[in-house]
Tab-separated table of C-alpha atoms in Angstrom:
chain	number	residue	atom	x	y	z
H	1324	UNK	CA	-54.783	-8.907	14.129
H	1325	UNK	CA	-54.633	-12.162	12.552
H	1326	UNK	CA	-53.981	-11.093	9.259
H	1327	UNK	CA	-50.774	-9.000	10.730
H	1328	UNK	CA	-49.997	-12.070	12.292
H	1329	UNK	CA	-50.259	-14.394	9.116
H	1330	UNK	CA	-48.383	-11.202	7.235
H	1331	UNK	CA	-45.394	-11.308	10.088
H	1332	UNK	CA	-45.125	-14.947	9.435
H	1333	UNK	CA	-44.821	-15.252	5.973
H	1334	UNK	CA	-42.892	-12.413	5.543
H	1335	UNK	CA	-40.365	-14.055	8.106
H	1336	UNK	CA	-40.262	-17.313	5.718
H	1337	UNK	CA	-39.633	-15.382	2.429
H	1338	UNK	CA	-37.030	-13.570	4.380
H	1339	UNK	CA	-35.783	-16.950	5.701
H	1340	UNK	CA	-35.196	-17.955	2.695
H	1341	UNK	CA	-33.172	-15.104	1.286
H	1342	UNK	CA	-30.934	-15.301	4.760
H	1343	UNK	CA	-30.261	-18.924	4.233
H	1344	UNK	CA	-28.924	-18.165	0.757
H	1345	UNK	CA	-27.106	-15.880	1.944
H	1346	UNK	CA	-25.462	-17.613	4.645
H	1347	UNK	CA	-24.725	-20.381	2.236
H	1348	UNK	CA	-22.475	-17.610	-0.298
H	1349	UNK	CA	-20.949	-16.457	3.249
H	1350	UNK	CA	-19.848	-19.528	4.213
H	1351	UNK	CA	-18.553	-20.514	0.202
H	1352	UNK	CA	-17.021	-17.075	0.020
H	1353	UNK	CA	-15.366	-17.640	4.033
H	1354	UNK	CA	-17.294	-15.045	5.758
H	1355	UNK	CA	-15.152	-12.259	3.540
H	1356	UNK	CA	-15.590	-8.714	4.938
H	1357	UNK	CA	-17.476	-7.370	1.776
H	1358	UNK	CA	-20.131	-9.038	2.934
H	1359	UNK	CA	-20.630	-7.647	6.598
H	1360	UNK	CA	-23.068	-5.196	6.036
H	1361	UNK	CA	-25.150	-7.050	4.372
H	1362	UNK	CA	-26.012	-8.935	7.364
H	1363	UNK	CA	-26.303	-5.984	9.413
H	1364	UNK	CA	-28.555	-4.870	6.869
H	1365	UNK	CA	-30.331	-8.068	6.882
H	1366	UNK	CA	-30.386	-8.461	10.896
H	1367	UNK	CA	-31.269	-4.648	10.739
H	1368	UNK	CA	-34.232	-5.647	8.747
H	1369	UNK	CA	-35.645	-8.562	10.882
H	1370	UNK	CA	-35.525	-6.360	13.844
H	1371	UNK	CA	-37.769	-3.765	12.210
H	1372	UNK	CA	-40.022	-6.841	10.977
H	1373	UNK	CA	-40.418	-8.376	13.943
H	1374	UNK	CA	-41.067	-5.045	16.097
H	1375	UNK	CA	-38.608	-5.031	18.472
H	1376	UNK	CA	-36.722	-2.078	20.044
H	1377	UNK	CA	-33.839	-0.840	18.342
H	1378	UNK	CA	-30.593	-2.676	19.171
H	1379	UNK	CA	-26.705	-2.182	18.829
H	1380	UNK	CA	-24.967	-5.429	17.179
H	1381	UNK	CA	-22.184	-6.237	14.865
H	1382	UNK	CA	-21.576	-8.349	12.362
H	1383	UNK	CA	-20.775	-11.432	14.457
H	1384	UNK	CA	-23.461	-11.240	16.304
H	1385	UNK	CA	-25.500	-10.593	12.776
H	1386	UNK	CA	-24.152	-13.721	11.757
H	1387	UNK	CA	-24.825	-15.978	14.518
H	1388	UNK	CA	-28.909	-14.439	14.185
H	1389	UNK	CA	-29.109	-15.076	10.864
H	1390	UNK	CA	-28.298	-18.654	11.300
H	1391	UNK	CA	-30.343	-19.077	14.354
H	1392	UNK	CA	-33.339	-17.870	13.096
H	1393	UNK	CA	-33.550	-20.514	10.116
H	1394	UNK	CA	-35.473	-22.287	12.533
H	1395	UNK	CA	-38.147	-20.237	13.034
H	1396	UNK	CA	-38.542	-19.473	9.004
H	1397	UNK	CA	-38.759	-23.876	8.567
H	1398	UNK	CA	-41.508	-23.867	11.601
H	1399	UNK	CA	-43.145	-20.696	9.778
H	1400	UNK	CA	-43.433	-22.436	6.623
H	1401	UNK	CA	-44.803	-25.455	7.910
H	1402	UNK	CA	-47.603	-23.093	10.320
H	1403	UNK	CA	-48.335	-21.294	6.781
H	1404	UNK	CA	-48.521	-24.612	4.892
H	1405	UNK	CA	-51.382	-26.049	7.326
H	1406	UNK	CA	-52.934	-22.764	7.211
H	1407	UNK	CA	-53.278	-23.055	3.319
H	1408	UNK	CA	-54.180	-26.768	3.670
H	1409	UNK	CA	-56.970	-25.713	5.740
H	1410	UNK	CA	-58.076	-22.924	2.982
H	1411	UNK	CA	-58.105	-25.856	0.667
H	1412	UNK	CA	-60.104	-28.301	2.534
H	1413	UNK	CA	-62.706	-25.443	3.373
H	1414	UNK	CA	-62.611	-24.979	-0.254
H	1415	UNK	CA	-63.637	-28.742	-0.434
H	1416	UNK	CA	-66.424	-28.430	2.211
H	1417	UNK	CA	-68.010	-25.659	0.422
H	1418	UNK	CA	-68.398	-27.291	-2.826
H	1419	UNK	CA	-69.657	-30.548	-0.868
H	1420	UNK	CA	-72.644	-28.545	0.608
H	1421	UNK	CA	-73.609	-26.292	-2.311
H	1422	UNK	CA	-73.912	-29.699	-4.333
H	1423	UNK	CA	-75.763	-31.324	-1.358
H	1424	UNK	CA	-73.284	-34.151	-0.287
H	1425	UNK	CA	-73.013	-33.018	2.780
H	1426	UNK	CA	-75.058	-33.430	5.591
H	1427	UNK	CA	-75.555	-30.732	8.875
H	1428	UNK	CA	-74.280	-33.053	10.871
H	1429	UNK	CA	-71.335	-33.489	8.756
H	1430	UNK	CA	-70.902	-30.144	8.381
H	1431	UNK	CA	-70.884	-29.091	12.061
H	1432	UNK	CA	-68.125	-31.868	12.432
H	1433	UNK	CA	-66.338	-30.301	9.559
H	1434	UNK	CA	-66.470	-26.577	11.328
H	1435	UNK	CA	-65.730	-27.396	14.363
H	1436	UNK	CA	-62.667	-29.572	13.910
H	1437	UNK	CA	-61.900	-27.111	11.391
H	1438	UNK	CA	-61.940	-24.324	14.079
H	1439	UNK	CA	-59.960	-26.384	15.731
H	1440	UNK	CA	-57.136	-26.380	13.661
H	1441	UNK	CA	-56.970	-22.983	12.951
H	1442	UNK	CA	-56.623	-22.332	16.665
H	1443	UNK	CA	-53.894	-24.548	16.808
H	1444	UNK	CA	-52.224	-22.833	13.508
H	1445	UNK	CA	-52.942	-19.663	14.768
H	1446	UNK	CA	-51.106	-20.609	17.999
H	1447	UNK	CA	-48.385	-21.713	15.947
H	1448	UNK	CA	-47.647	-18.841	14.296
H	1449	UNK	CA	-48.016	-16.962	17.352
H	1450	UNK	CA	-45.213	-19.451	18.862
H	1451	UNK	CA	-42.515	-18.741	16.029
H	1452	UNK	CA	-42.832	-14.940	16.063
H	1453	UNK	CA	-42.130	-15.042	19.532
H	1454	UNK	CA	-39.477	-17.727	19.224
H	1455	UNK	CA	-37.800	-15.778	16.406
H	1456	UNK	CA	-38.347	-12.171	18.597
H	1457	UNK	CA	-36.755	-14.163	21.709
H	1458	UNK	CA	-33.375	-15.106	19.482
H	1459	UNK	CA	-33.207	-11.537	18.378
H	1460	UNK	CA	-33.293	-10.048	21.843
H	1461	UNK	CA	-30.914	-13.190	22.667
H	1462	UNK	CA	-28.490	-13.130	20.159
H	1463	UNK	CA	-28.666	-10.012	18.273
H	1464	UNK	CA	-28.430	-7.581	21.206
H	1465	UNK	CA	-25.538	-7.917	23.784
H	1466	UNK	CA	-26.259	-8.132	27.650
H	1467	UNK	CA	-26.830	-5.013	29.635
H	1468	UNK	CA	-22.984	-5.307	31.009
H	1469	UNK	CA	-21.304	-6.292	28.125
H	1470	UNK	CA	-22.726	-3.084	26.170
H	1471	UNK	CA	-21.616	-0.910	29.097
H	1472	UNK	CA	-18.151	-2.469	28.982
H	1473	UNK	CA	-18.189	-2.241	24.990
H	1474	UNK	CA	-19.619	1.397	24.870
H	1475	UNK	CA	-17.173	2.295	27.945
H	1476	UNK	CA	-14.278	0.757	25.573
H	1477	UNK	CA	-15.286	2.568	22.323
H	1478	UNK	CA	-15.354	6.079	24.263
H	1479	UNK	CA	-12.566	6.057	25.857
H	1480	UNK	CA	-10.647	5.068	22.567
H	1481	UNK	CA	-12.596	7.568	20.414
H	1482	UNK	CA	-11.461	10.018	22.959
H	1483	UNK	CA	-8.066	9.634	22.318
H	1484	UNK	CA	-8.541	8.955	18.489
H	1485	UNK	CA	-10.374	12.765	18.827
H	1486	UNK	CA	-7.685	14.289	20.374
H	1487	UNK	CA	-5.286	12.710	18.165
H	1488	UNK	CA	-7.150	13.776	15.590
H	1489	UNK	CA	-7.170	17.206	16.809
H	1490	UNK	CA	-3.620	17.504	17.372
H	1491	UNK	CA	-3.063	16.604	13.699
H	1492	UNK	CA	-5.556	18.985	12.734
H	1493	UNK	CA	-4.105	21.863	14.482
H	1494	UNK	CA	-0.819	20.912	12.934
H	1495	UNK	CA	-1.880	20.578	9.579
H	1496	UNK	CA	-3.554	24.424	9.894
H	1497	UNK	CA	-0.584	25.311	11.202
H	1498	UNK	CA	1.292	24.161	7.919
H	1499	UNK	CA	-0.855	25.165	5.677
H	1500	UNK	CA	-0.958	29.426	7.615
H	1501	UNK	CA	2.989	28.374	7.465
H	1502	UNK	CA	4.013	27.567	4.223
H	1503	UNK	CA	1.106	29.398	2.240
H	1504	UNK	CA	-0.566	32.572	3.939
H	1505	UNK	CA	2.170	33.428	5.690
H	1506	UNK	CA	4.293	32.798	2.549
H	1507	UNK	CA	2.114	34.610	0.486
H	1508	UNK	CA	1.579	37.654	2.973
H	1509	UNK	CA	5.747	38.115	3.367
H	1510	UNK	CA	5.871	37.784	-1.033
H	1511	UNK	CA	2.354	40.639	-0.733
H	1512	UNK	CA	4.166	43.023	1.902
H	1513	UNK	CA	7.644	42.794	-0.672
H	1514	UNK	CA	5.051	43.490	-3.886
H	1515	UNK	CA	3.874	46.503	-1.765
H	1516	UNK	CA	7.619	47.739	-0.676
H	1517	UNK	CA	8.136	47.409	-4.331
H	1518	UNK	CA	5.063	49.767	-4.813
H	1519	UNK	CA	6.329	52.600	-3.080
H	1520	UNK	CA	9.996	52.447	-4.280
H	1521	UNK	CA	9.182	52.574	-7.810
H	1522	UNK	CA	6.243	55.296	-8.374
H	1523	UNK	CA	6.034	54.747	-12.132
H	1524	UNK	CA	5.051	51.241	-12.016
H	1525	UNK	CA	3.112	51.635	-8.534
H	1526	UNK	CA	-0.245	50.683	-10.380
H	1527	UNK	CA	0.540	47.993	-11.935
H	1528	UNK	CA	2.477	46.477	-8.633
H	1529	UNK	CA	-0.970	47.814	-6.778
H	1530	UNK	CA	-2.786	46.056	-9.228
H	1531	UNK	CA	-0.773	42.360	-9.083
H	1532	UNK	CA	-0.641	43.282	-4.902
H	1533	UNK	CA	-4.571	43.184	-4.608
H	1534	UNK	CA	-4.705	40.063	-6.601
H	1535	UNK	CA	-2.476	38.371	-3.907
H	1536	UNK	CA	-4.473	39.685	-1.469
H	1537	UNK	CA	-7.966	38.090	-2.697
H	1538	UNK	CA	-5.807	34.569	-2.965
H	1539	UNK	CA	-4.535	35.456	0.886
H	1540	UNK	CA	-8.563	36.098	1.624
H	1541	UNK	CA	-9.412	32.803	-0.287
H	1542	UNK	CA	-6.452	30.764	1.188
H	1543	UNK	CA	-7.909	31.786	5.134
H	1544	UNK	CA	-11.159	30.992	4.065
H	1545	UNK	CA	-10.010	27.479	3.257
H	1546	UNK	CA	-8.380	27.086	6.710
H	1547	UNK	CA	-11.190	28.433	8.520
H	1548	UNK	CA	-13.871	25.931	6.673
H	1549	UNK	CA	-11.378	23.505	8.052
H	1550	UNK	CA	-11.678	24.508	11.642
H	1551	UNK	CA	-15.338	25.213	11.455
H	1552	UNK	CA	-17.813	25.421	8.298
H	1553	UNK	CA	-19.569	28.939	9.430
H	1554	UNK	CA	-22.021	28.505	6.845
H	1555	UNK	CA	-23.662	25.980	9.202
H	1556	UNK	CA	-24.658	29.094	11.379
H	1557	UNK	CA	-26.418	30.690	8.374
H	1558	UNK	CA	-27.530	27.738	5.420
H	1559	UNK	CA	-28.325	24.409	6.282
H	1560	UNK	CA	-26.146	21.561	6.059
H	1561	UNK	CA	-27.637	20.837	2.293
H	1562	UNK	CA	-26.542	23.977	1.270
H	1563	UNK	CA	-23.005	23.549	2.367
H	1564	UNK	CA	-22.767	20.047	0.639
H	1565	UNK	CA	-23.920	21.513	-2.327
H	1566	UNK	CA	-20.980	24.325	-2.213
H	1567	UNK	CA	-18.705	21.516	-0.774
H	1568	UNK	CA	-19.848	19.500	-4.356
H	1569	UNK	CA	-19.392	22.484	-6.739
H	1570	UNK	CA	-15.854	23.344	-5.913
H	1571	UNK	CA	-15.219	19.443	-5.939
H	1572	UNK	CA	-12.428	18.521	-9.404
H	1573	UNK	CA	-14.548	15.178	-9.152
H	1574	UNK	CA	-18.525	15.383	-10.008
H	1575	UNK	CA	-20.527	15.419	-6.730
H	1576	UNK	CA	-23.874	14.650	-6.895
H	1577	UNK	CA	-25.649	14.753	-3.212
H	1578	UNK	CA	-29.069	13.422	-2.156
H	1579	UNK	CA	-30.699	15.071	0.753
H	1580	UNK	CA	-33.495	13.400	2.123
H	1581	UNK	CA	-33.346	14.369	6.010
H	1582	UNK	CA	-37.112	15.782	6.738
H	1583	UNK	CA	-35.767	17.513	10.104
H	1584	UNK	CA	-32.125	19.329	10.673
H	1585	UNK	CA	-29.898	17.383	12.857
H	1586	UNK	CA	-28.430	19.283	15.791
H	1587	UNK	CA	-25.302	21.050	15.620
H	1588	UNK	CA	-22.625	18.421	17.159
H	1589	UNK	CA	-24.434	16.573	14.133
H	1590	UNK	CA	-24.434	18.353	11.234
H	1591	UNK	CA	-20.816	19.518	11.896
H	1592	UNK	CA	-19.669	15.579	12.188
H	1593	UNK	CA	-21.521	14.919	9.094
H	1594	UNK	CA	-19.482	17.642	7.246
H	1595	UNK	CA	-16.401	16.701	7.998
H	1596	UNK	CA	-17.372	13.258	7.144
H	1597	UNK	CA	-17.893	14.342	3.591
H	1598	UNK	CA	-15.653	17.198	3.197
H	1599	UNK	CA	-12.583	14.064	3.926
H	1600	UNK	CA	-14.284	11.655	1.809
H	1601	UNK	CA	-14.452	13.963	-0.907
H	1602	UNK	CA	-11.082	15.299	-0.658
H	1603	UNK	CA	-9.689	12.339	-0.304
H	1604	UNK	CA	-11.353	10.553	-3.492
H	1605	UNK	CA	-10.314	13.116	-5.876
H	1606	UNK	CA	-7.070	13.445	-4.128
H	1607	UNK	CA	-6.229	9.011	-4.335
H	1608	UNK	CA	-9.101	7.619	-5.777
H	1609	UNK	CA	-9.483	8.466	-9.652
H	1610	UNK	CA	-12.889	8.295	-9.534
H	1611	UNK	CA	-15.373	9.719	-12.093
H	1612	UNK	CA	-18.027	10.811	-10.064
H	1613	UNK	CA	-19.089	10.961	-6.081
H	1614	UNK	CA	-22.471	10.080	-4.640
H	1615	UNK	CA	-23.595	11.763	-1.226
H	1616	UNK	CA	-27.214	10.782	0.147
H	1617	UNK	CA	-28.320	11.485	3.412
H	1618	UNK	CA	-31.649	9.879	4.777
H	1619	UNK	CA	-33.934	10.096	7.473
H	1620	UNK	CA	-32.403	8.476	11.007
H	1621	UNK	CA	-28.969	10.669	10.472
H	1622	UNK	CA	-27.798	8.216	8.108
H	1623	UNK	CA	-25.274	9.433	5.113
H	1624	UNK	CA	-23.624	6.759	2.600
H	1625	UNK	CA	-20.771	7.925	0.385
H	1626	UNK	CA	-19.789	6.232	-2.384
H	1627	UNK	CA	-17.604	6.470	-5.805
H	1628	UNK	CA	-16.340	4.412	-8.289
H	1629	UNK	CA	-12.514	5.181	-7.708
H	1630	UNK	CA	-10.004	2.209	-7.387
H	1631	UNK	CA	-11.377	1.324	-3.634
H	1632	UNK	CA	-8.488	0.208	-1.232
H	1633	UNK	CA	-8.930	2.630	1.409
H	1634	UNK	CA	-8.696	1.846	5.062
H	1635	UNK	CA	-8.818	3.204	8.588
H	1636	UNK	CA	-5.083	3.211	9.183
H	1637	UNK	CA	-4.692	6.745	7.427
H	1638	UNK	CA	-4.956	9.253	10.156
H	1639	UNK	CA	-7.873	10.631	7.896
H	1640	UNK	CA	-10.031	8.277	7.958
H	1641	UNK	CA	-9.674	6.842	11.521
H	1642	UNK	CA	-10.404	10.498	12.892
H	1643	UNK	CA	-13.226	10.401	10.805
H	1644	UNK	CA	-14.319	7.231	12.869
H	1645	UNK	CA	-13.531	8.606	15.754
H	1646	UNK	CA	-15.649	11.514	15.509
H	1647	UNK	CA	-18.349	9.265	14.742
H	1648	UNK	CA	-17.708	6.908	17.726
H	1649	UNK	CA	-17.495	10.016	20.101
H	1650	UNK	CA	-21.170	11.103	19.289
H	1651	UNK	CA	-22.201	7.258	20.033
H	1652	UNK	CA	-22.100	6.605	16.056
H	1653	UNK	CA	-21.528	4.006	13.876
H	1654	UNK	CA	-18.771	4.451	10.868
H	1655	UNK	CA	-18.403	1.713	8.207
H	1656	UNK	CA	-15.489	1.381	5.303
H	1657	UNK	CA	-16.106	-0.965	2.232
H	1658	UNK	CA	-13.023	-0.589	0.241
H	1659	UNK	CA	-12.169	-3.625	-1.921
H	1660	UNK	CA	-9.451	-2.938	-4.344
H	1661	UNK	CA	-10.268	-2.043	-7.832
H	1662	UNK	CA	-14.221	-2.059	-6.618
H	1663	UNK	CA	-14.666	1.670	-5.231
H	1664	UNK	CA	-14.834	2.786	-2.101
H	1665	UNK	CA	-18.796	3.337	-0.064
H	1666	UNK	CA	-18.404	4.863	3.872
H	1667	UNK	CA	-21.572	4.659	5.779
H	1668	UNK	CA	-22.498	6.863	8.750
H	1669	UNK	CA	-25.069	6.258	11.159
H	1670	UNK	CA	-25.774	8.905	13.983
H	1671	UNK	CA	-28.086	9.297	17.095
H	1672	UNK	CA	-30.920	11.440	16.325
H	1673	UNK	CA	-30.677	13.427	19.387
């Protein structure tokens, strides 16, 4: 118990320290976007240090913790630096009884007003983790009504971002049936007509006509995996990434670390996630090679070194968002030009 307690606390100054430098490059560097989930990361990190429940924030409200809790790391360094005072003057006591200048009486004085102290330190410390778990729950975590409001907002505009997104799904299948199956279908029937006209070259036109036909099979595959990856309802969502990744132009390499399969609404968000990211970085992004890694707590990063500058005002991306919103996600976009491009997904796990 005390130990844990002593661990908490010094862990929370080292950590202190690291926050306050990197508050100070924020605040050089204006608080630059690049730089948001880093606190998130870092506030995501003191929450699970400290214990507490998990909480929704954003960077803001990262921010404003970070700086806050400076306090507590000074008044934890100060509890830790009496504590090893203490060690040191025990140290001292010891050595002054084993060579005998020391009386009993001086050292029952000595114990108990070291006691004494340690009870007070030991307070201490107890006093700053609480302190620095109060401005978590405080500032990190919004108020009961303003995350209803906030969560009421996101939904309802995630909604219409889904159907949106829907709607220019639909009419994107409907292009692609348009101007290449059914295209291709009308050129097969013509190849066939051709076929029975001219019976001396019939097996050679059979020949070229089942050729088209395996490209009209392939070409309705496509669509389909676009409406609805069916090999969800026989692999597992590794196994799709993994056939997603070898018909990629750009190297894929994925990372599945996910101990338990997500449920369906999951897994099928998570696709999609990749299946645009992917398309859309060897379609704009001239990258070299693609990372995918999913880890445990539904969380999926994807990342390549491409010439960044992406953002959510493509209809791609932004439905990709939305998706995530609707399922009560999180979806983040670092994009800085000429630096790559890294989207991170974070999903309930039930």
């Amino acid at each position: 118990m005390v130990l844990r307690l002593v661990g908490t606390v010094a862990g929370g100054v080292l950590s202190g320290v690291a926050e306050g430098l990197f508050l100070l490059v924020a605040v050089v560097s204006g608080f630059r976007v690049g730089l948001h989930p880093y606190a998130l990361r870092l506030a995501e990190f003191e929450r699970r240090r400290l214990g507490v429940e998990p909480v929704r924030f954003d960077a803001r409200r990262a921010f404003r913790f970070l700086a806050a809790r400076l306090l507590p790391a000074f008044l934890g360094l100060l509890t830790v630096g009496m504590l090893l005072v203490g060690l040191v003057l025990a140290g001292i006591v010891v050595h002054a009884v084993a060579v005998g200048e020391m009386s009993v009486v001086g050292l029952l004085e000595q114990i108990l007003f070291g006691s004494a102290l340690l009870l007070l330190d030991l307070q201490a410390m107890a006093s700053t983790v609480a302190l620095d778990r109060r401005l978590l729950r405080t500032l990190l975590a919004a108020g009961t009504r303003e995350e209803l409001e906030r969560r009421i907002t996101e939904l309802t505009v995630s909604r219409a971002g889904v159907i949106d997104a829907v709607d220019a799904e639909r009419r994107r299948i409907e292009r692609d049936l348009h101007d290449g199956l059914q295209q291709r279908l009308v050129a097969l029937g013509m190849l066939l007509g051709r076929a029975r006209r001219s019976p001396d070259r019939a097996a050679e036109l059979l020949a070229q006509a089942h050729e088209d036909a395996q490209r009209a099979i392939d070409e309705l595959r496509e669509v389909a995996w676009r409406v609805y990856p069916s090999a969800l309802e026989h692999g597992t969502l590794e196994d799709v990434l993994t056939m997603v990744a070898q018909r990629s132009p750009v190297p894929v390499r994925v990372t599945y670390d996910l101990v338990e399969r997500p449920p369906r609404p999951i897994e099928t968000v998570l696709y999609f996630v990749a299946c645009e990211a992917i398309t859309n970085t060897a379609k704009h992004a001239g990258a070299t090679v693609i990372t995918v890694r999913l880890s445990p707590g539904v969380r999926m990063v994807i990342g390549d070194d491409g010439a960044g500058g992406a953002s959510l005002d493509g209809s791609g991306l932004r439905g990709l968002a939305d998706r995530v919103a609707a399922l009560d996600g999180r979806f983040e976009l670092d994009s800085p030009p000429g630096g790559g491009t890294t989207i991170r997904v974070s999903l309930p796990c039930g």
